Short mmCIF file of C-alpha atoms in Angstrom, two decimals:
data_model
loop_
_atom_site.label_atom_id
_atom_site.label_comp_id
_atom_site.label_asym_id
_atom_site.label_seq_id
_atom_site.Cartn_x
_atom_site.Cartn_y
_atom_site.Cartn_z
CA UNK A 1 -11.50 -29.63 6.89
CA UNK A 2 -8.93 -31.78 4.70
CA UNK A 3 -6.36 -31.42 2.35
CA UNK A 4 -7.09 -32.96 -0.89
CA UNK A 5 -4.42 -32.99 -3.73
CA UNK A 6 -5.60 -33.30 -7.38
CA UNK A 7 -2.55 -33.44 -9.37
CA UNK A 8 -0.11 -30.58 -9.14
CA UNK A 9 -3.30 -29.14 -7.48
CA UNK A 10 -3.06 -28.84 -3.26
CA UNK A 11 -6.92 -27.64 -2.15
CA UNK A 12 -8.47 -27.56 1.17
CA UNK A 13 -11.51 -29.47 1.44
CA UNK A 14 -14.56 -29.08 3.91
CA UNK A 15 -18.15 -30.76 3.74
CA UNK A 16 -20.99 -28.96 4.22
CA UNK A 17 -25.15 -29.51 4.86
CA UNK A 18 -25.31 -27.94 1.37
CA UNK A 19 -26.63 -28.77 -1.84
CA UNK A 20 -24.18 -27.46 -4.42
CA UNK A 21 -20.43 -27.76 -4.96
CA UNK A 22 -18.42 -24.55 -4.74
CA UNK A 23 -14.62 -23.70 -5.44
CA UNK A 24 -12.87 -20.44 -4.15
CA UNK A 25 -9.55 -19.33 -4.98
CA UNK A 26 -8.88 -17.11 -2.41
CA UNK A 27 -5.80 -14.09 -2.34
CA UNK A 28 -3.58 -13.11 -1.69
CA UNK A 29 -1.95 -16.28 -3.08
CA UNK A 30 -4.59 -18.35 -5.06
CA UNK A 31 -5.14 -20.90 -2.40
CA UNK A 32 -8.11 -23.07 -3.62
CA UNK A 33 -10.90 -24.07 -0.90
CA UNK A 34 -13.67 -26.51 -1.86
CA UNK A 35 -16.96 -26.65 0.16
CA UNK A 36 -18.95 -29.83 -0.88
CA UNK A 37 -22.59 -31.31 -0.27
CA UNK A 38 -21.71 -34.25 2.83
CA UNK A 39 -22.95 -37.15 0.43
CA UNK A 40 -21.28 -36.30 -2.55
CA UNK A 41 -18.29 -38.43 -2.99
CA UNK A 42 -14.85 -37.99 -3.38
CA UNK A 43 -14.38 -39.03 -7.34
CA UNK A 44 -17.23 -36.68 -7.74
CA UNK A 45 -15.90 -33.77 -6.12
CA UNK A 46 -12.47 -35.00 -7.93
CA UNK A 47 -13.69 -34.41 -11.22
CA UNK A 48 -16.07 -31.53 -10.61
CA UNK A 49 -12.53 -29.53 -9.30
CA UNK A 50 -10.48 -31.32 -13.07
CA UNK A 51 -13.36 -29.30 -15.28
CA UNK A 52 -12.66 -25.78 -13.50
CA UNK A 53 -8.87 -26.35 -13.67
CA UNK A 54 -8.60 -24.02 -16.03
CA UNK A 55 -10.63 -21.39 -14.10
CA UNK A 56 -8.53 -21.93 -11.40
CA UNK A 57 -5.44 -21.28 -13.38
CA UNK A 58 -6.94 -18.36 -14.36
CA UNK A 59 -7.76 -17.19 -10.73
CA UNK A 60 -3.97 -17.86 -9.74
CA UNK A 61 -2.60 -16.06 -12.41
CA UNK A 62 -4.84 -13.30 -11.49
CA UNK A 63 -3.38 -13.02 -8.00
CA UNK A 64 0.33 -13.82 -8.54
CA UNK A 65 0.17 -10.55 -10.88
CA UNK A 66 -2.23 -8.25 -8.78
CA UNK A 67 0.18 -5.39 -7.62
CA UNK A 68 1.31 -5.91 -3.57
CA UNK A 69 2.25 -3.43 -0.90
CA UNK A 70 5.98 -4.07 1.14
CA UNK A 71 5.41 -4.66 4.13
CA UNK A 72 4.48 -1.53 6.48
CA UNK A 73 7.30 -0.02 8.13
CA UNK A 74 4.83 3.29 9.25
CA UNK A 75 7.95 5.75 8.50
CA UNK A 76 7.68 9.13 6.60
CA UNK A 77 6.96 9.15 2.84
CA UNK A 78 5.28 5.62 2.87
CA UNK A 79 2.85 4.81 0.70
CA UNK A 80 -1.06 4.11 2.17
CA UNK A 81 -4.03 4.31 0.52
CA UNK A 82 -7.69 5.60 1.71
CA UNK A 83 -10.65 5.05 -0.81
CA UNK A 84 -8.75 4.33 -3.26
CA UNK A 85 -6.08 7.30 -3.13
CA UNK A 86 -2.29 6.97 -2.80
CA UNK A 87 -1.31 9.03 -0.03
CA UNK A 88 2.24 9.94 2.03
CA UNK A 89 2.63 9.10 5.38
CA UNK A 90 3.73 12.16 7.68
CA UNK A 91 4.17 10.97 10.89
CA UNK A 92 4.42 14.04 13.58
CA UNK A 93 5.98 13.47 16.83
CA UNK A 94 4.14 15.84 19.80
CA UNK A 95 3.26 15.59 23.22
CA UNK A 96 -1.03 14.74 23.78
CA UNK A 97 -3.80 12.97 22.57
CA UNK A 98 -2.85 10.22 19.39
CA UNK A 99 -4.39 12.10 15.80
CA UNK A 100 -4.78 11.19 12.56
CA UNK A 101 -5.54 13.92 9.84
CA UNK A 102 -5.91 13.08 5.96
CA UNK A 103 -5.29 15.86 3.09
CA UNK A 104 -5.75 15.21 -0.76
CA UNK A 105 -1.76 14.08 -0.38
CA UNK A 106 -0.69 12.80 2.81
CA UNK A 107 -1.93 11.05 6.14
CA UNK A 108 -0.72 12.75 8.93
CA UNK A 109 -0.49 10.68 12.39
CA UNK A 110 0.32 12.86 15.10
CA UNK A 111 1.51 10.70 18.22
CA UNK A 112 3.60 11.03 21.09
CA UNK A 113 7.30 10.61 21.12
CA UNK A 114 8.86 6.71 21.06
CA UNK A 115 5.62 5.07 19.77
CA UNK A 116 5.99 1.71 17.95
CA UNK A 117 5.41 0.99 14.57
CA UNK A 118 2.51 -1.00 15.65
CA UNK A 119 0.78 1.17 17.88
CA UNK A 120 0.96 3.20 14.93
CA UNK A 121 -0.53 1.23 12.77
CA UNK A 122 -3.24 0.60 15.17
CA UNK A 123 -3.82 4.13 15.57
CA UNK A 124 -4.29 4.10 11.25
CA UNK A 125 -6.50 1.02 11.12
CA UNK A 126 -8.41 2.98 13.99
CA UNK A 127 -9.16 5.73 11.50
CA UNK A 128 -9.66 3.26 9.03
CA UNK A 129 -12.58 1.66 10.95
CA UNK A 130 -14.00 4.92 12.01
CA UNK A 131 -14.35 5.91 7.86
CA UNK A 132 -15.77 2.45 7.10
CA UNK A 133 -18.39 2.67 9.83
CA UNK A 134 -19.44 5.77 8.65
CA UNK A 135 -19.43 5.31 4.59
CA UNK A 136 -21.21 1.87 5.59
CA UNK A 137 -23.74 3.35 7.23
CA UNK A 138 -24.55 5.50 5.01
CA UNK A 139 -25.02 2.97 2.23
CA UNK A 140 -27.00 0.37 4.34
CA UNK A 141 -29.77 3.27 5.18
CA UNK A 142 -29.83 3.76 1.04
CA UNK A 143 -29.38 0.34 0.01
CA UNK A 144 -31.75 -2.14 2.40
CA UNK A 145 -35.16 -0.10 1.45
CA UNK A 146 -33.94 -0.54 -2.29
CA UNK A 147 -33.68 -3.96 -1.82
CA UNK A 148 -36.28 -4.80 0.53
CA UNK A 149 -33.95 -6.58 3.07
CA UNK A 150 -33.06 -5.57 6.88
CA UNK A 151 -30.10 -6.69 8.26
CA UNK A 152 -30.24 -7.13 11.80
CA UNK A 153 -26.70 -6.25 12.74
CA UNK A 154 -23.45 -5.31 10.49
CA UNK A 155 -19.60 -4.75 11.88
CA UNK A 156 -16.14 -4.30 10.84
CA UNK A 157 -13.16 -6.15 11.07
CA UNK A 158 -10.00 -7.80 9.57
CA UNK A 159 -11.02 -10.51 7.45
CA UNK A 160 -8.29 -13.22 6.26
CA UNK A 161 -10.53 -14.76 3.43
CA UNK A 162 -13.33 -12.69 2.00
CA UNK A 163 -14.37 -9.09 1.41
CA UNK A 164 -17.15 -9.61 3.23
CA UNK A 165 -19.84 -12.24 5.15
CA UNK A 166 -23.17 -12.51 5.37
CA UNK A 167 -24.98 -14.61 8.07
CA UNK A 168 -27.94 -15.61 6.64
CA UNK A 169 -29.92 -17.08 9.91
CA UNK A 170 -28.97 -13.93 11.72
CA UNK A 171 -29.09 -11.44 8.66
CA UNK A 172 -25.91 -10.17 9.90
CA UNK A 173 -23.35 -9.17 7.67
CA UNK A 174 -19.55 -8.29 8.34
CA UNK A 175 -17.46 -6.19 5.96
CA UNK A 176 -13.37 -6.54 5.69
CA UNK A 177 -11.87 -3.40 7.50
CA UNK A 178 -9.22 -3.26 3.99
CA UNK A 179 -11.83 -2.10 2.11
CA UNK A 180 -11.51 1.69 3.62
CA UNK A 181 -8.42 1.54 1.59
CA UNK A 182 -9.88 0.64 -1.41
CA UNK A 183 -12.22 2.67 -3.97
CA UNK A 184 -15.84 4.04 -2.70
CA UNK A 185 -17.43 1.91 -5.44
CA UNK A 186 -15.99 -1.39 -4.43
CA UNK A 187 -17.22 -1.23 -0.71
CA UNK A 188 -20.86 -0.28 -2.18
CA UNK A 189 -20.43 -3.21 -4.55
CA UNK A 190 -19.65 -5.64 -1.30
CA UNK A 191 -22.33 -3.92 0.58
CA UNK A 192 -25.03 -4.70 -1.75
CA UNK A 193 -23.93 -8.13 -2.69
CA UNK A 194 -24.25 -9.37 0.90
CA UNK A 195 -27.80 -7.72 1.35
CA UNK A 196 -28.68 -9.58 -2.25
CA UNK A 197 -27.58 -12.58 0.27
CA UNK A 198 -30.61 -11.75 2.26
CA UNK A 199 -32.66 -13.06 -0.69
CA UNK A 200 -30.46 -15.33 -2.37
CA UNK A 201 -27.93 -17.79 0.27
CA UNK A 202 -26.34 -19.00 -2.75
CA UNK A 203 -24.37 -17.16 -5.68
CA UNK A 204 -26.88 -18.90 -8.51
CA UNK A 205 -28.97 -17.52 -11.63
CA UNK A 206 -31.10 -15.58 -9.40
CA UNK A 207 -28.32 -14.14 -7.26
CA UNK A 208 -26.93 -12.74 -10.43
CA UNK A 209 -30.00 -12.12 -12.07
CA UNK A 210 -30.34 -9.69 -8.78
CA UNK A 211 -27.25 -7.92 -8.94
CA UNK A 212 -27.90 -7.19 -12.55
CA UNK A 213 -30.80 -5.50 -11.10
CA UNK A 214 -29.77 -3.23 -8.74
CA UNK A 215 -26.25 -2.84 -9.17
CA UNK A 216 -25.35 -3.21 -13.27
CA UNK A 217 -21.94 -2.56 -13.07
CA UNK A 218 -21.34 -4.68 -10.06
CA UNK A 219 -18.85 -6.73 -12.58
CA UNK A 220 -16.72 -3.84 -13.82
CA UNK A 221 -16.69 -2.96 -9.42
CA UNK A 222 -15.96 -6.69 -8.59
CA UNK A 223 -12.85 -6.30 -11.13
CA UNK A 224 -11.46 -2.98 -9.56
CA UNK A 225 -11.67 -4.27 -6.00
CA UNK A 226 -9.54 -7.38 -8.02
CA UNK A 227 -7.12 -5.26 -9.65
CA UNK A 228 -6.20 -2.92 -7.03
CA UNK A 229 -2.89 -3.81 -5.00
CA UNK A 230 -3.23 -6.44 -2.07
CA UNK A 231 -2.18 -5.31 1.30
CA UNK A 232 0.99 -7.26 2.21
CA UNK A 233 -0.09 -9.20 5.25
CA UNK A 234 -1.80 -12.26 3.90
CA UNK A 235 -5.98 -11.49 4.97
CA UNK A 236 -10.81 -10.68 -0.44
CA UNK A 237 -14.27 -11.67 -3.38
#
């Protein structure tokens, strides 16, 4: 991978055994990564990233005004978020086994006296992974028959780059563990695009003629997962 500047324009550049150019500008801070065809040459790729300048700008602006979380202190009456909810953190301070316990206001972690702020948060994103493997299960036993596709293996875990991966080769697919903090509609929305993958590698006419198919809203879902506010550690679609 190399760093390519195009003007004012600083992109990350990385050659592929691919047919097609494709630009991503990735959050939480609009960096733009290019993954070219290994032939194609560099005043092509050059002027195929000048005509989507203005998409790009577009992308950037997008992300430098997409609302953003402080930084996590894990201290009463913080703000967290689960499926989309805004909920109060109440931490509890007992003797015994680590707990977490979610109402329709507040998260409550009950741990033991003197633990850190980052065994804390561990303890959350521990919850966090137990909800996604559960909702995601639940939606790949719906969604692969609909589709006609079996996946041969899918996990959680922090992502720094995407909502989600799909393997094609191994037809496994990985999902970003943020997403338990995000609405119900936009994990479904990842979920089925990366078992569309299982037809489609690429994101082409028939890729979207797909989604069309079996998800129709799948833009108005792609722009809430957008437009909800980025976690503050730098990890998204």
């Amino acid at each position: 991978m190399t760093e390519l500047r195009i003007g004012e324009l600083t992109l990350t550049l990385q050659r592929k055994a691919i047919k097609n150019l494709h630009i991503n500008v990735l959050p939480p801070d609009g960096k733009v990564r290019v993954s070219a065809p290994q032939q194609m040459s560099d005043t092509a790729i050059r002027m195929a990233v000048i005509s989507r300048i203005p998409w790009i700008r577009k992308q950037q602006q997008s992300f430098a005004s997409q609302p953003r979380q402080s930084e996590r202190e894990m201290v009463n009456g913080e703000t967290h978020y689960l499926w989309g909810k805004r909920l109060r953190l109440d931490i509890r301070e007992r003797a015994g086994k680590h707990e977490v316990k979610v109402s329709k206001t507040k998260v409550t972690l009950f741990v033991q006296p003197g633990t850190s702020r980052d065994n804390r948060m561990v303890l959350l994103n521990e919850y966090y992974r137990a909800q996604m493997k559960e909702e995601t299960a639940r939606l790949m036993e719906y969604w692969q028959p609909v589709l006609g596709v079996q996946a041969d293996g899918w996990g959680v875990k922090r992502m720094k780059t995407k909502w989600g991966s799909c393997n094609i080769k191994a037809a496994r697919i990985w999902l970003n563990l943020d997403l338990a903090r995000k609405a119900p509609e936009c994990l479904e929305f990842i979920v089925v695009h990366e078992l569309v993958h299982l037809h489609e590698r690429h994101h082409n006419e028939r890729f979207m003629m797909l989604m069309d198919k079996y998800l129709p809203d799948w833009r108005e879902r792609r722009n809430l997962l957008n437009s909800s506010p980025l976690a503050h550690d730098s990890w998204a679609y």
